[in-house]
Coordinates of C-alpha atoms and ligand atoms in Angstrom, one line a residue:
P1 CA 0.0 -0.1 0.0
S2 CA 1.1 3.5 -0.6
N3 CA 1.1 4.6 2.8
S4 CA 3.6 1.8 3.9
R5 CA 6.6 4.0 3.2
H6 CA 7.6 4.5 7.0
F7 CA 6.4 1.3 8.2
L8 CA 7.9 1.7 11.6
Q9 CA 5.0 3.5 13.0
S10 CA 4.7 5.0 16.3
K11 CA 2.7 3.0 18.9
S12 CA 0.3 5.9 19.1
E13 CA -1.1 5.0 15.6
S14 CA -4.1 2.9 15.2
R15 CA -4.0 -0.8 14.9
M16 CA -5.8 -0.6 11.5
A17 CA -2.9 1.6 10.1
E18 CA -0.3 -0.8 11.4
E19 CA -2.0 -3.9 9.8
S20 CA -2.5 -2.1 6.6
V21 CA 1.5 -1.3 6.3
K22 CA 2.5 -4.7 7.6
K23 CA 2.2 -6.4 4.2
W24 CA 5.4 -6.6 2.5
V25 CA 8.6 -8.8 2.3
L26 CA 11.8 -7.8 0.7
M27 CA 14.0 -10.7 -0.4
V28 CA 17.3 -11.2 -1.9
T29 CA 18.7 -14.7 -3.2
A30 CA 22.4 -15.4 -3.9
Q31 CA 24.6 -18.4 -4.8
T32 CA 28.2 -19.0 -3.5
P33 CA 30.5 -21.7 -4.4
T34 CA 32.8 -23.5 -1.8
N35 CA 36.6 -23.2 -2.2
I36 CA 39.2 -25.7 -1.8
A37 CA 42.5 -24.6 -0.1
V38 CA 45.8 -25.5 -2.0
I39 CA 47.8 -23.8 0.8
K40 CA 45.9 -24.6 3.8
Y41 CA 44.7 -22.3 6.6
W42 CA 45.2 -24.2 10.0
G43 CA 45.4 -22.4 13.3
K44 CA 44.0 -19.1 14.7
R45 CA 45.8 -16.4 16.6
D46 CA 42.5 -14.8 17.7
E47 CA 39.5 -17.3 18.2
K48 CA 36.9 -14.7 18.4
L49 CA 37.8 -12.5 15.4
I50 CA 39.1 -15.7 13.5
L51 CA 42.5 -14.4 12.7
P52 CA 44.8 -17.1 11.0
I53 CA 48.6 -17.8 12.0
N54 CA 49.3 -18.0 8.3
D55 CA 48.3 -16.9 4.7
S56 CA 46.3 -19.4 2.6
I57 CA 45.5 -19.9 -1.1
S58 CA 42.5 -21.6 -2.6
V59 CA 40.6 -22.4 -5.8
T60 CA 37.0 -21.4 -6.0
L61 CA 34.7 -24.2 -7.5
D62 CA 32.4 -23.7 -10.2
P63 CA 28.9 -22.7 -8.7
S64 CA 27.2 -25.5 -10.5
H65 CA 28.9 -28.1 -8.1
L66 CA 29.4 -27.6 -4.5
C67 CA 27.6 -24.6 -3.6
T68 CA 25.0 -22.7 -1.3
T69 CA 22.0 -20.9 -2.2
T70 CA 20.7 -18.6 0.3
S71 CA 17.5 -16.4 0.3
V72 CA 17.4 -13.7 2.8
A73 CA 14.3 -11.7 3.6
V74 CA 13.2 -8.8 5.8
S75 CA 9.6 -7.8 6.6
P76 CA 8.1 -5.8 9.5
D77 CA 5.9 -8.9 10.3
F78 CA 9.2 -10.9 11.3
T79 CA 9.4 -10.9 15.1
H80 CA 12.8 -12.4 15.4
D81 CA 15.8 -13.4 13.3
R82 CA 15.4 -17.1 12.0
M83 CA 17.2 -19.6 9.7
W84 CA 16.6 -22.7 7.9
L85 CA 19.4 -24.9 6.5
N86 CA 18.0 -27.4 3.8
G87 CA 14.6 -27.0 5.1
K88 CA 15.3 -27.6 8.9
E89 CA 15.2 -24.6 11.3
M90 CA 18.4 -24.0 13.0
S91 CA 19.4 -21.5 15.9
L92 CA 21.2 -18.0 14.8
S93 CA 22.0 -17.5 18.3
G94 CA 25.6 -18.7 17.9
G95 CA 28.3 -16.1 18.2
R96 CA 29.7 -16.4 14.7
Y97 CA 26.2 -15.7 13.1
Q98 CA 25.7 -12.9 15.5
N99 CA 29.1 -11.4 14.7
C100 CA 28.2 -11.3 11.1
L101 CA 24.6 -10.0 11.6
R102 CA 26.0 -7.2 13.9
E103 CA 28.7 -6.2 11.4
L104 CA 26.2 -6.0 8.6
R105 CA 23.4 -4.2 10.5
A106 CA 26.0 -1.5 11.6
R107 CA 26.8 -1.0 7.8
A108 CA 23.2 -1.2 6.5
S109 CA 21.9 1.9 4.6
E110 CA 18.6 3.2 3.4
V111 CA 16.8 1.0 0.9
E112 CA 13.6 2.5 -1.0
D113 CA 11.4 0.7 -3.5
E114 CA 9.1 3.4 -4.8
E115 CA 6.9 0.9 -6.8
K116 CA 6.1 -1.3 -3.8
G117 CA 6.1 1.6 -1.5
I118 CA 8.7 0.5 0.7
K119 CA 11.3 2.6 2.6
I120 CA 13.6 1.3 5.0
T121 CA 16.0 3.9 6.8
K122 CA 19.3 3.1 8.2
K123 CA 17.8 3.3 11.9
D124 CA 15.1 0.9 10.9
W125 CA 17.7 -1.8 10.3
E126 CA 18.5 -1.9 13.9
K127 CA 14.9 -3.2 14.8
L128 CA 14.0 -5.2 11.7
H129 CA 14.4 -8.9 11.7
V130 CA 15.6 -11.3 8.9
H131 CA 14.7 -14.8 7.8
V132 CA 17.3 -16.7 6.1
A133 CA 16.9 -19.9 4.0
S134 CA 19.9 -21.7 2.9
Y135 CA 20.4 -24.9 0.7
N136 CA 23.3 -26.8 -0.3
N137 CA 23.4 -28.4 -3.9
F138 CA 25.2 -31.5 -2.4
P139 CA 24.2 -33.5 0.5
T140 CA 25.4 -31.7 3.7
A141 CA 26.0 -35.2 5.2
A142 CA 28.7 -36.0 2.8
G143 CA 30.9 -33.5 4.8
L144 CA 31.7 -31.7 1.7
A145 CA 29.4 -28.8 1.9
S146 CA 31.8 -26.7 4.1
S147 CA 30.8 -23.7 6.1
A148 CA 32.9 -21.7 3.5
A149 CA 30.1 -21.4 1.0
G150 CA 27.4 -21.0 3.8
F151 CA 28.8 -18.0 5.6
A152 CA 30.1 -16.5 2.4
C153 CA 26.6 -16.8 0.9
L154 CA 24.9 -15.3 4.0
V155 CA 27.1 -12.3 4.3
F156 CA 26.9 -11.6 0.5
S157 CA 23.1 -11.9 0.3
L158 CA 22.4 -10.0 3.6
A159 CA 24.7 -7.1 2.4
K160 CA 22.8 -6.8 -0.8
L161 CA 19.4 -7.0 1.1
M162 CA 20.6 -4.3 3.6
N163 CA 22.2 -2.1 0.9
V164 CA 25.7 -2.3 2.6
K165 CA 28.1 -0.2 0.6
E166 CA 31.2 -1.7 1.2
D167 CA 33.7 -3.5 -1.3
Q168 CA 34.1 -7.3 -1.6
S169 CA 37.3 -7.1 0.6
K170 CA 35.4 -5.6 3.5
L171 CA 32.7 -8.2 3.1
S172 CA 35.2 -10.8 3.1
A173 CA 36.5 -9.6 6.5
I174 CA 32.9 -9.9 7.7
A175 CA 32.5 -13.6 6.3
R176 CA 35.7 -14.5 7.9
Q177 CA 34.1 -13.8 11.2
G178 CA 31.6 -16.7 10.3
S179 CA 34.1 -19.2 9.3
G180 CA 37.7 -18.5 8.3
S181 CA 37.7 -20.2 4.9
A182 CA 34.4 -18.4 3.9
C183 CA 36.4 -15.2 3.3
R184 CA 37.9 -16.9 0.2
S185 CA 34.6 -17.8 -1.3
L186 CA 33.7 -14.1 -2.1
Y187 CA 35.9 -14.3 -5.1
G188 CA 36.0 -16.8 -8.0
G189 CA 39.2 -18.1 -9.5
F190 CA 42.5 -18.2 -7.3
V191 CA 42.2 -16.5 -4.0
K192 CA 44.5 -15.5 -1.1
W193 CA 43.5 -14.9 2.4
I194 CA 46.2 -12.5 3.6
M195 CA 46.5 -13.2 7.4
G196 CA 47.0 -9.5 8.3
K197 CA 48.9 -7.9 11.2
E198 CA 46.1 -5.6 12.8
E199 CA 44.8 -6.7 16.1
D200 CA 41.2 -5.9 15.1
G201 CA 41.5 -8.1 11.9
S202 CA 40.7 -5.2 9.6
D203 CA 43.6 -6.2 7.2
S204 CA 42.6 -10.0 7.4
V205 CA 41.0 -10.0 4.1
A206 CA 40.8 -12.1 0.9
V207 CA 42.1 -10.8 -2.4
Q208 CA 41.6 -12.5 -5.8
L209 CA 44.9 -13.5 -7.3
A210 CA 43.6 -14.5 -10.8
D211 CA 40.1 -14.7 -12.0
E212 CA 38.2 -17.9 -13.1
N213 CA 39.2 -17.5 -16.7
H214 CA 42.8 -17.3 -15.9
W215 CA 43.7 -21.2 -15.9
D216 CA 40.3 -22.8 -17.0
D217 CA 41.7 -25.9 -18.5
L218 CA 42.2 -27.4 -14.9
V219 CA 39.7 -30.0 -14.1
I220 CA 38.6 -30.9 -10.5
I221 CA 37.5 -34.3 -9.4
I222 CA 36.4 -34.9 -6.0
A223 CA 36.3 -38.5 -4.8
V224 CA 33.9 -39.0 -2.1
V225 CA 35.6 -41.4 0.2
S226 CA 33.3 -41.2 3.0
S227 CA 29.8 -39.4 3.6
R228 CA 30.3 -39.8 7.4
Q229 CA 30.6 -36.6 9.5
K230 CA 34.0 -36.0 10.7
E231 CA 34.8 -36.5 14.3
T232 CA 36.8 -33.4 15.0
S233 CA 35.5 -30.2 13.6
S234 CA 38.1 -27.8 11.9
T235 CA 37.5 -25.3 14.6
S236 CA 38.4 -27.7 17.4
G237 CA 41.0 -29.5 15.7
M238 CA 43.1 -26.4 14.9
L239 CA 42.6 -25.1 18.2
E240 CA 44.1 -28.4 19.6
T241 CA 47.1 -28.3 17.1
V242 CA 47.9 -24.7 18.1
E243 CA 48.0 -25.6 21.7
T244 CA 49.8 -28.9 21.2
S245 CA 52.0 -29.2 18.3
M246 CA 55.5 -28.0 17.9
L247 CA 55.4 -28.5 14.2
I248 CA 52.5 -26.0 13.4
Q249 CA 54.9 -23.2 14.5
H250 CA 57.5 -24.4 12.0
R251 CA 54.9 -24.8 9.3
A252 CA 53.3 -21.2 10.0
K253 CA 56.5 -19.4 10.3
E254 CA 59.0 -21.1 8.1
V255 CA 57.2 -23.1 5.5
V256 CA 54.0 -21.5 4.6
P257 CA 55.4 -17.9 3.8
K258 CA 57.8 -19.4 1.2
R259 CA 55.1 -21.7 -0.3
I260 CA 52.7 -18.7 -0.6
I261 CA 55.3 -16.9 -2.8
Q262 CA 55.9 -20.1 -4.8
M263 CA 52.3 -20.9 -5.3
E264 CA 51.4 -17.4 -6.5
E265 CA 54.2 -17.7 -9.0
A266 CA 52.9 -21.0 -10.3
I267 CA 49.5 -19.7 -10.6
K268 CA 50.6 -16.7 -12.5
N269 CA 52.7 -18.8 -14.8
R270 CA 50.2 -21.7 -15.1
D271 CA 53.0 -23.9 -14.0
F272 CA 51.3 -27.1 -13.4
P273 CA 54.2 -29.2 -12.0
S274 CA 55.0 -26.6 -9.5
F275 CA 51.3 -26.0 -8.5
A276 CA 50.9 -29.8 -8.2
R277 CA 53.9 -30.3 -6.0
L278 CA 53.2 -27.4 -3.8
S279 CA 49.6 -28.4 -3.4
C280 CA 50.5 -32.0 -2.4
A281 CA 53.2 -31.1 -0.1
D282 CA 51.0 -28.7 1.6
S283 CA 48.2 -31.1 2.1
N284 CA 50.6 -33.6 3.3
Q285 CA 52.2 -31.1 6.0
F286 CA 48.6 -30.2 7.1
H287 CA 47.9 -33.7 7.8
A288 CA 51.3 -34.2 9.5
V289 CA 50.6 -31.4 11.9
C290 CA 47.1 -33.1 12.6
L291 CA 49.1 -36.2 13.5
D292 CA 51.5 -34.0 15.6
T293 CA 48.5 -32.8 17.7
S294 CA 47.8 -34.4 21.0
P295 CA 45.8 -36.4 20.9
P296 CA 46.6 -36.9 17.2
I297 CA 43.8 -36.1 14.7
F298 CA 43.4 -38.6 11.7
Y299 CA 41.3 -36.9 9.0
M300 CA 42.4 -39.3 6.2
N301 CA 41.7 -43.2 6.0
D302 CA 43.0 -46.1 4.2
T303 CA 41.3 -45.1 1.1
S304 CA 42.6 -41.6 1.1
H305 CA 46.1 -43.0 1.5
R306 CA 45.6 -45.5 -1.4
I307 CA 44.4 -42.6 -3.7
I308 CA 47.6 -40.6 -2.6
S309 CA 49.9 -43.8 -3.7
C310 CA 48.1 -44.1 -6.8
V311 CA 48.6 -40.4 -8.0
E312 CA 52.2 -40.5 -6.7
K313 CA 53.0 -43.6 -8.6
W314 CA 51.5 -42.1 -11.9
N315 CA 53.3 -38.6 -11.4
R316 CA 56.5 -40.5 -10.8
F317 CA 56.0 -42.7 -13.8
E318 CA 55.4 -40.0 -16.1
G319 CA 58.3 -38.0 -14.8
T320 CA 56.2 -34.6 -14.2
P321 CA 53.0 -34.3 -12.2
Q322 CA 49.8 -35.0 -14.0
V323 CA 47.6 -34.8 -11.0
A324 CA 47.6 -32.7 -7.7
Y325 CA 45.7 -34.1 -4.6
T326 CA 44.6 -32.3 -1.6
F327 CA 42.6 -33.3 1.6
D328 CA 40.8 -31.1 3.9
A329 CA 39.6 -32.0 7.3
G330 CA 38.2 -35.3 6.1
P331 CA 39.0 -38.3 3.9
N332 CA 37.6 -36.9 0.6
A333 CA 40.1 -36.5 -2.0
V334 CA 40.2 -33.3 -4.1
L335 CA 42.1 -34.1 -7.3
I336 CA 43.2 -31.5 -9.7
S337 CA 44.3 -32.5 -13.1
H338 CA 46.2 -30.5 -15.7
N339 CA 43.5 -30.7 -18.5
R340 CA 40.5 -32.7 -19.7
K341 CA 42.7 -35.5 -21.1
T342 CA 44.4 -36.2 -17.9
A343 CA 41.1 -35.8 -16.0
A344 CA 39.7 -38.6 -18.3
L345 CA 42.8 -40.7 -17.5
L346 CA 42.6 -40.0 -14.0
L347 CA 38.9 -41.1 -13.8
Q348 CA 39.8 -44.3 -15.6
R349 CA 42.4 -45.3 -13.1
L350 CA 40.3 -44.3 -10.1
L351 CA 37.4 -46.3 -11.6
F352 CA 40.0 -49.3 -12.2
H353 CA 41.4 -49.1 -8.5
F354 CA 38.2 -48.1 -6.8
P355 CA 35.6 -49.7 -8.9
P356 CA 31.7 -48.9 -8.1
N357 CA 30.1 -51.4 -5.9
S358 CA 33.5 -52.7 -4.6
D359 CA 34.4 -53.1 -0.9
T360 CA 36.1 -49.7 -0.7
D361 CA 34.3 -47.0 0.8
L362 CA 34.8 -44.7 -2.0
N363 CA 31.2 -44.1 -3.2
S364 CA 31.0 -41.3 -5.8
Y365 CA 33.0 -39.0 -7.9
V366 CA 32.1 -35.4 -8.5
I367 CA 33.4 -34.3 -11.8
G368 CA 32.5 -31.1 -13.6
D369 CA 28.7 -31.1 -13.5
K370 CA 28.6 -35.0 -13.3
T371 CA 28.2 -37.1 -10.1
I372 CA 28.9 -40.9 -10.6
L373 CA 27.3 -42.6 -7.8
K374 CA 28.0 -46.0 -6.6
D375 CA 24.4 -47.0 -6.7
A376 CA 24.2 -46.1 -10.3
G377 CA 26.7 -48.9 -11.3
Ligands
DP6_401 C1 41.3 -27.8 6.5 O1 37.3 -22.3 8.0 O2 36.1 -24.5 8.6 O3 39.5 -26.6 5.2 O4 37.5 -20.8 10.8 O5 37.1 -22.4 12.6 O6 35.4 -22.1 10.8 P1 36.9 -22.1 11.3 O7 37.6 -23.3 10.3 P2 37.2 -23.7 8.8 O8 38.6 -24.4 8.5 C2 39.1 -24.9 7.2 C3 40.3 -25.7 7.3 C4 40.8 -26.4 6.0 C5 41.8 -25.6 5.4 C6 41.4 -24.4 4.4 O9 40.1 -24.4 4.1 O10 42.2 -23.6 4.2

């Protein structure tokens, strides 16, 4: 209705008037892919602000594969903030959600839709409530749909809804407070999360190293080794590592800074052998610091180890790396091949060594826009 411009009416106004104005919902939908780190983030120097102990570099996946779609809505009818994940209501009371919401509300600005007769002032945003509905295009139980895509999408869509006039880098610093790796999903292509030096985390942001067209012949295959939920979450795992591992200090201070420079160079020059060597070495060192944690954390299983051996043997046989592997906080293998031809050969080898319906627990492959499921034979 045309009289609904200033919907936050004072209490003295009649109930009728209030009812006639509470009739709109403003909504924004966004889609954000997940990202896979090739130089890993593991360990925080500030738990609350989520500030890392080293820089990290990732590849953002194509949104048609592992991604989150989030719709956010605001209406004067909403009485409190609510969120649904894959159709199931979940609490928004956690500190990480609240930190993101607070940061965004503080930066919200006026929104006006003349046609619909909606006007929301900067002050209105302090009182208005939002509803969030988020879906992953991949079974969440598979342990692959990480919090990275989820928080990046939440922050991006709310920023659009609230007309937050900040650049991507500032938004990445807000998404970082939801989940560290989320800051890298604000960009496509190759992304670096700069650890930063400031205590308030203002310079701990993501930057794009190269866009999605820079090296588009790479093909990523994800071998889903287990759909079981991981026993140790990344958050608690990295906290235990920082508290108990001596190796992590060496990694963060001596190893990663050099690798970051080399990896940036490899990406810039599309130098696949260097890219593969660095990715594999960094994944292996990340799992080594997990093992150096007390009590030790085992993210990979026998099938993961067999996949590593298979790739290592192949790369050694060819004399130059054909495929890179990297494993996050779980047993699933992310395999990056040089081009389509090597991807086809890799898939052939995987299907030979880990055939569908065999007794290995490798149950599906995600390749490009195709998923080969064990059940499909
Ligand atoms: C192994 O970003 O999930 O995937 O910041 O506590 O939410 P929190 O952790 P999270 O950790 C990701 C760890 C990793 C490596 C990486 O993505 O860089």
